XYZ file of C-alpha atoms in Angstrom:
451
model
C -39.299 8.028 2.779
C -38.704 4.321 2.063
C -35.101 5.015 0.944
C -34.460 6.990 4.132
C -35.791 4.142 6.289
C -33.684 1.588 4.400
C -30.539 3.698 4.810
C -31.313 4.286 8.489
C -31.437 0.528 9.055
C -28.349 -0.055 6.900
C -26.328 2.405 8.973
C -27.654 1.376 12.407
C -28.498 -2.337 12.517
C -25.648 -4.242 14.127
C -23.546 -1.061 14.118
C -21.354 -0.170 17.072
C -20.305 3.284 15.864
C -20.620 5.355 12.682
C -18.211 8.271 12.165
C -19.386 10.592 9.382
C -18.685 14.253 10.264
C -21.060 16.581 8.462
C -22.968 13.622 7.006
C -20.693 13.629 3.949
C -20.895 9.875 3.335
C -24.641 9.706 3.990
C -25.317 12.485 1.454
C -23.193 10.748 -1.192
C -24.978 7.450 -0.469
C -28.326 9.149 -1.049
C -27.337 10.928 -4.278
C -24.442 9.065 -5.986
C -24.055 5.572 -4.493
C -22.395 4.302 -7.698
C -19.516 6.741 -7.019
C -18.836 5.319 -3.553
C -15.774 3.156 -2.816
C -15.854 1.051 0.362
C -12.807 -0.639 1.881
C -12.901 -3.893 3.817
C -9.544 -5.367 4.789
C -8.727 -8.824 6.110
C -5.427 -10.423 7.072
C -5.505 -14.057 5.872
C -3.889 -15.572 8.967
C -6.399 -18.449 8.974
C -8.203 -20.069 6.046
C -11.903 -20.036 6.915
C -14.448 -17.222 6.961
C -16.918 -17.582 9.833
C -20.193 -15.924 10.797
C -18.282 -13.139 12.557
C -16.680 -12.127 9.245
C -20.016 -12.627 7.486
C -21.647 -9.904 9.623
C -19.538 -7.363 7.729
C -19.753 -9.142 4.369
C -23.560 -9.234 4.457
C -23.667 -5.512 5.205
C -21.298 -4.906 2.290
C -23.649 -6.878 0.037
C -26.403 -4.402 0.937
C -24.124 -1.520 -0.047
C -23.368 -3.309 -3.331
C -27.086 -3.655 -4.056
C -27.317 0.142 -3.813
C -24.540 0.469 -6.417
C -21.472 0.999 -4.184
C -18.134 -0.578 -5.087
C -16.551 -2.806 -2.448
C -12.767 -3.175 -2.360
C -11.867 -6.459 -0.668
C -8.347 -5.738 0.553
C -6.356 -8.875 1.314
C -3.589 -7.967 3.750
C -0.959 -10.411 2.542
C 1.699 -7.947 3.719
C 0.088 -6.963 7.035
C -0.651 -10.610 7.852
C 3.100 -11.050 8.256
C 3.233 -8.155 10.744
C 0.340 -9.171 12.964
C -2.509 -6.915 14.070
C -2.296 -6.590 17.874
C -5.958 -5.519 18.123
C -7.763 -7.340 20.893
C -4.703 -9.395 21.788
C -2.944 -9.317 25.128
C -0.041 -11.320 23.706
C 2.171 -11.069 20.634
C 0.620 -12.822 17.667
C 2.885 -15.496 16.178
C 4.182 -14.913 12.676
C 2.443 -16.633 9.785
C 4.416 -18.282 6.994
C 4.070 -16.530 3.598
C 3.068 -19.784 1.863
C 0.288 -20.281 4.390
C -0.857 -16.691 3.801
C -1.081 -17.297 0.045
C -3.063 -20.491 0.614
C -5.425 -18.774 3.044
C -5.860 -15.859 0.640
C -7.073 -18.220 -2.095
C -9.549 -19.804 0.333
C -10.883 -16.395 1.423
C -11.549 -15.342 -2.152
C -13.357 -18.598 -2.892
C -15.598 -18.082 0.140
C -16.560 -14.406 -0.208
C -18.457 -15.226 -3.405
C -21.061 -16.885 -1.191
C -22.028 -13.412 0.003
C -20.576 -10.623 -2.172
C -21.466 -9.877 -5.785
C -18.530 -10.208 -8.166
C -19.383 -7.811 -11.043
C -16.455 -5.404 -11.618
C -18.662 -2.342 -11.157
C -19.404 -3.321 -7.530
C -16.398 -5.470 -6.564
C -12.638 -5.534 -6.750
C -10.002 -7.241 -4.687
C -6.418 -6.207 -4.152
C -3.400 -7.110 -2.027
C -1.485 -4.529 0.000
C 1.844 -6.073 -0.989
C 1.292 -4.146 -4.248
C 2.361 -0.912 -2.559
C 4.401 -2.148 0.398
C 6.685 -4.608 -1.410
C 9.294 -3.113 -3.708
C 11.659 -4.667 -6.230
C 14.393 -4.792 -3.600
C 12.193 -6.910 -1.297
C 11.718 -9.852 -3.643
C 13.700 -12.643 -5.224
C 12.989 -13.649 -8.804
C 12.912 -17.277 -10.001
C 16.561 -18.175 -10.554
C 17.957 -19.196 -13.941
C 15.253 -17.470 -15.976
C 15.902 -16.152 -19.497
C 14.220 -12.802 -20.173
C 13.412 -11.320 -23.561
C 14.075 -7.571 -23.864
C 12.262 -5.665 -26.617
C 13.277 -2.275 -27.979
C 11.168 -1.096 -30.901
C 11.225 -3.807 -33.563
C 14.291 -5.494 -32.093
C 14.535 -8.000 -29.261
C 17.300 -9.914 -27.549
C 17.555 -12.418 -24.743
C 19.281 -12.086 -21.379
C 20.145 -14.908 -19.088
C 19.927 -17.180 -17.452
C 19.740 -14.530 -14.711
C 20.243 -15.036 -10.994
C 17.411 -14.530 -8.499
C 19.033 -11.287 -7.306
C 19.675 -9.757 -10.738
C 17.911 -6.380 -10.908
C 16.364 -7.072 -14.332
C 15.067 -10.469 -13.206
C 13.635 -8.886 -10.068
C 12.013 -6.026 -12.014
C 10.381 -8.464 -14.448
C 9.093 -10.678 -11.613
C 7.807 -7.705 -9.621
C 5.876 -6.399 -12.633
C 4.417 -9.828 -13.358
C 3.166 -10.356 -9.777
C 1.492 -6.955 -9.205
C -2.304 -6.900 -9.337
C -2.323 -3.164 -9.961
C 0.143 -1.725 -12.459
C -1.263 1.815 -12.629
C -1.627 4.542 -10.013
C 0.643 2.609 -7.635
C 3.004 4.536 -5.406
C 5.360 2.522 -3.280
C 5.353 3.817 0.265
C 8.907 4.396 1.410
C 10.624 5.147 4.707
C 10.242 8.845 3.888
C 6.466 8.357 3.614
C 6.339 6.528 6.931
C 8.426 9.134 8.749
C 6.333 11.999 7.366
C 3.263 10.344 8.892
C 4.890 9.380 12.189
C 5.958 12.938 12.952
C 2.256 13.856 13.156
C 1.115 10.953 15.359
C 2.110 10.850 19.016
C 3.337 7.826 20.929
C 0.772 8.519 23.661
C -2.046 8.102 21.151
C -0.775 4.754 19.886
C -0.015 3.348 23.309
C -3.333 4.325 24.933
C -5.026 1.235 23.482
C -6.405 -1.203 26.041
C -4.360 -4.240 25.026
C -1.120 -2.261 25.249
C -2.047 -0.881 28.662
C -2.788 -4.417 29.834
C 0.643 -5.596 28.703
C 2.341 -2.641 30.397
C 0.650 -3.496 33.690
C 1.836 -7.098 33.361
C 5.372 -6.045 32.426
C 5.053 -7.725 29.028
C 6.837 -6.398 25.926
C 5.287 -4.275 23.178
C 7.176 -4.368 19.906
C 7.422 -1.514 17.446
C 5.913 -3.455 14.533
C 2.736 -3.800 16.607
C 2.706 -0.083 17.385
C 2.980 0.700 13.683
C 0.145 -1.584 12.562
C -2.582 1.140 12.653
C -0.299 3.385 10.560
C 0.148 0.637 7.964
C -3.614 0.030 7.865
C -4.182 3.762 7.427
C -1.759 3.869 4.502
C -3.867 1.143 2.866
C -6.817 3.576 2.774
C -4.616 6.239 1.201
C -3.414 3.750 -1.435
C -6.965 2.660 -2.289
C -7.922 6.306 -2.713
C -5.032 6.692 -5.199
C -6.007 3.599 -7.186
C -9.804 3.841 -7.229
C -10.256 7.603 -7.028
C -11.619 7.668 -3.473
C -11.971 5.664 -0.288
C -15.283 6.859 1.113
C -15.859 4.328 3.884
C -13.932 1.700 5.821
C -15.834 -1.044 7.616
C -14.766 -3.492 10.319
C -15.520 -4.747 13.803
C -15.562 -2.433 16.814
C -12.126 -3.831 17.675
C -10.850 -2.161 14.466
C -12.319 1.256 15.279
C -9.016 2.804 16.417
C -7.159 1.594 13.322
C -9.841 2.939 10.991
C -9.772 6.366 12.651
C -6.010 6.514 12.044
C -6.837 5.932 8.371
C -8.933 9.135 8.426
C -5.993 11.059 9.870
C -3.540 9.821 7.244
C -5.892 10.661 4.384
C -6.312 14.191 5.760
C -2.519 14.549 6.050
C -2.290 13.716 2.335
C -4.981 16.275 1.418
C -7.627 13.657 0.620
C -11.267 13.606 1.797
C -11.124 11.368 4.906
C -13.033 8.099 4.896
C -16.123 7.613 7.029
C -15.850 4.765 9.545
C -18.505 2.118 10.187
C -17.686 -0.344 12.965
C -19.908 -3.328 13.706
C -20.800 -5.040 16.930
C -18.705 -8.139 17.479
C -20.408 -11.510 17.229
C -19.651 -13.685 20.223
C -18.686 -17.301 19.615
C -20.776 -20.360 20.342
C -19.495 -20.227 23.934
C -21.341 -16.917 24.405
C -18.243 -15.329 25.947
C -15.359 -14.476 23.646
C -15.408 -12.998 20.153
C -16.013 -15.654 17.510
C -12.583 -16.980 16.601
C -11.214 -20.084 14.937
C -8.281 -20.169 17.325
C -10.757 -20.458 20.237
C -12.747 -23.159 18.398
C -15.981 -21.264 19.100
C -16.763 -20.417 15.493
C -19.337 -21.342 12.852
C -17.710 -21.435 9.416
C -19.792 -20.348 6.438
C -18.606 -23.505 4.628
C -19.522 -25.822 7.523
C -21.747 -28.728 6.517
C -25.470 -27.890 6.992
C -26.051 -30.298 9.875
C -22.855 -29.226 11.602
C -23.756 -25.546 11.161
C -27.284 -26.150 12.469
C -25.979 -28.013 15.509
C -23.420 -25.340 16.366
C -26.133 -22.658 16.331
C -28.297 -24.804 18.585
C -25.408 -24.963 21.073
C -25.214 -21.177 21.661
C -26.342 -19.991 25.126
C -29.810 -18.448 25.376
C -28.569 -14.853 26.037
C -26.889 -14.874 22.577
C -30.078 -15.613 20.608
C -31.116 -12.015 19.939
C -27.605 -10.854 18.999
C -27.326 -13.715 16.482
C -30.716 -12.827 14.989
C -29.641 -9.190 14.618
C -26.194 -9.833 13.179
C -26.612 -13.085 11.237
C -30.113 -13.068 9.704
C -32.425 -10.933 7.587
C -35.218 -11.027 10.186
C -36.797 -7.533 10.388
C -35.798 -5.487 13.421
C -39.416 -5.189 14.584
C -39.757 -8.988 14.670
C -36.507 -9.339 16.606
C -37.703 -6.822 19.205
C -40.983 -8.715 19.532
C -39.093 -12.006 19.969
C -36.831 -10.426 22.582
C -39.863 -9.274 24.570
C -41.481 -12.736 24.411
C -38.269 -14.486 25.448
C -37.895 -12.181 28.443
C -41.509 -12.861 29.486
C -41.170 -16.607 28.963
C -43.728 -16.686 26.140
C -41.298 -18.429 23.749
C -39.183 -21.502 24.434
C -35.526 -20.512 23.733
C -35.059 -23.874 22.007
C -37.758 -23.003 19.453
C -36.168 -19.589 18.840
C -32.793 -21.241 18.290
C -34.272 -23.750 15.851
C -35.706 -20.864 13.807
C -32.336 -19.087 14.011
C -30.355 -22.165 12.965
C -32.659 -22.885 10.041
C -32.432 -19.305 8.763
C -28.629 -19.243 8.951
C -28.229 -22.608 7.204
C -30.648 -21.441 4.484
C -28.548 -18.304 3.851
C -25.408 -20.335 3.084
C -26.802 -23.661 1.828
C -30.365 -23.024 0.626
C -33.830 -23.805 1.986
C -33.734 -27.506 1.060
C -30.580 -28.283 3.005
C -31.780 -26.138 5.911
C -34.952 -28.228 6.095
C -32.912 -31.452 5.964
C -30.551 -30.194 8.675
C -33.487 -29.414 10.950
C -35.051 -32.844 10.348
C -31.724 -34.526 11.102
C -31.357 -32.512 14.284
C -34.834 -33.444 15.475
C -34.168 -37.112 14.695
C -30.817 -37.037 16.456
C -31.689 -35.144 19.598
C -35.423 -35.604 20.014
C -35.616 -39.208 18.850
C -32.020 -39.986 19.892
C -31.096 -41.226 16.410
C -27.836 -40.846 14.485
C -28.268 -38.619 11.396
C -28.425 -40.316 7.996
C -25.739 -38.095 6.422
C -23.165 -38.510 9.197
C -19.705 -37.377 8.055
C -17.430 -40.291 7.099
C -13.714 -39.836 7.693
C -10.596 -41.924 7.326
C -9.453 -43.653 10.506
C -5.794 -43.689 9.540
C -3.516 -41.718 11.825
C -3.689 -40.413 15.378
C -7.113 -39.198 16.641
C -5.815 -35.640 17.129
C -4.542 -35.489 13.538
C -7.782 -37.004 12.204
C -9.789 -34.257 13.898
C -7.633 -31.474 12.417
C -7.369 -32.970 8.908
C -11.163 -33.272 8.680
C -11.814 -29.737 10.045
C -13.508 -31.086 13.154
C -11.256 -28.842 15.244
C -8.959 -25.977 14.322
C -5.885 -27.451 15.990
C -4.542 -30.490 17.825
C -4.703 -28.544 21.091
C -8.416 -27.902 20.535
C -8.908 -31.624 19.793
C -6.966 -32.553 22.916
C -9.297 -30.351 24.994
C -12.337 -32.209 23.671
C -10.900 -35.546 24.765
C -9.826 -34.116 28.134
C -13.361 -32.791 28.731
C -14.889 -36.195 27.938
C -16.649 -34.718 24.905
C -15.819 -37.590 22.520
C -18.043 -40.685 22.745
C -17.997 -43.977 20.849
C -21.731 -44.242 20.093
C -21.344 -47.776 18.766
C -19.969 -49.033 22.091
C -21.576 -46.283 24.238
C -18.383 -45.266 26.019
C -16.114 -42.231 26.377
C -12.984 -42.127 24.211
C -9.557 -41.200 25.560
C -6.985 -39.269 23.554
C -4.773 -42.353 23.192
C -7.549 -44.661 21.931
C -7.708 -45.681 18.288
C -10.804 -44.731 16.300
C -12.340 -48.005 15.092
C -13.521 -48.604 11.506
C -17.306 -48.717 11.200
C -17.851 -46.985 14.556
C -19.817 -43.757 14.967
C -18.415 -41.104 17.300
C -20.272 -38.208 18.905
C -18.176 -35.037 19.344
C -19.528 -32.492 21.787
C -23.291 -32.037 21.743
C -24.089 -31.976 18.066
C -21.447 -33.492 15.802
C -21.075 -37.058 14.596
C -18.448 -38.803 12.484
C -18.225 -42.338 11.176
C -14.875 -44.025 10.608
C -14.538 -45.547 7.133
């Protein structure tokens, strides 16, 4: 009975929709969880993982604790295409070097949540099956040793386009060297002849663009197909792909993955889509590009302050998606908030402390709360205020120190009068220099001190 209740909560809390025809996945989870393979894919278009990503990662950790194996699929290939999901405009292309840098950052951050033992975790890049020898250039001028039995001889230096140099480089840069099938144009066409244009174009963001007379490009139309092929490839490599997880905005793409697996005579994956976590503005989905995010590597005081800035209607959703608070307690809190029996500020302080404790530990959560009380109740500047270099333009300083995601986001803060020189008690304009030794308040909850 206890296992059933735990699985019920696992498959319902924070879940938007769960597709499992015939209960195939649920039965396997109950009887052979160690045989289950779960896919979670991310395109590393930006470096930081925020609480919105962590909603899925924390759920995956629960699956791991039951014995399931999580495949963290890094879409280094698909990141260059651009997922149109939830976007009314074409996403700009991301440089391959930036993708590689972001990929490294992602992998360093997921260890804060996911277990890393090989029996419950593996990561892989989809360039392994989408990038062929003909798509790459090898390092030029390299000398390659060829071995045949007991004999060996050297070739080179070879050009970057030499087929042997390219073959050697391709082999050396693949994560997976077994069970890999490169997906060719023939593969793609065999899938496309079974998927109609009307199905792909019915998506809301495409319909919105059509109404506005804006273009839709074919690479965007094909994105769900590419994502579906990823599931098929994982099934080839790991023996199965039992479940794909993602936000509700990924639901369409994940269903296409089921179709492609069925076309290839494989058991189709179940689909678990999660409710989307709104950003600190309480309106749009949490996103770094909108500067409404809480990064899981944010400093404790900064993280605490961002949570305290969320609007009151978001409190319950954050408790459900971002904490381990039991569902019964959340329902009780919701009832008390609606009846005015709890001050929303007190609920947010409990929420902020719990979230900081998850990513930084109880000690730093306690310190963050004390600093917040000192800063905003006693009107004091926190003791551990972030010190940054004052060299350069204010907009660049903000971006380089991860205060904002971009110079445009920093410019908005100045335009809104959200940057204050605490030392001189005056608003700061975008053209002003940041003075050494001065403390600056940014928005409602962040402080920096110029070295």
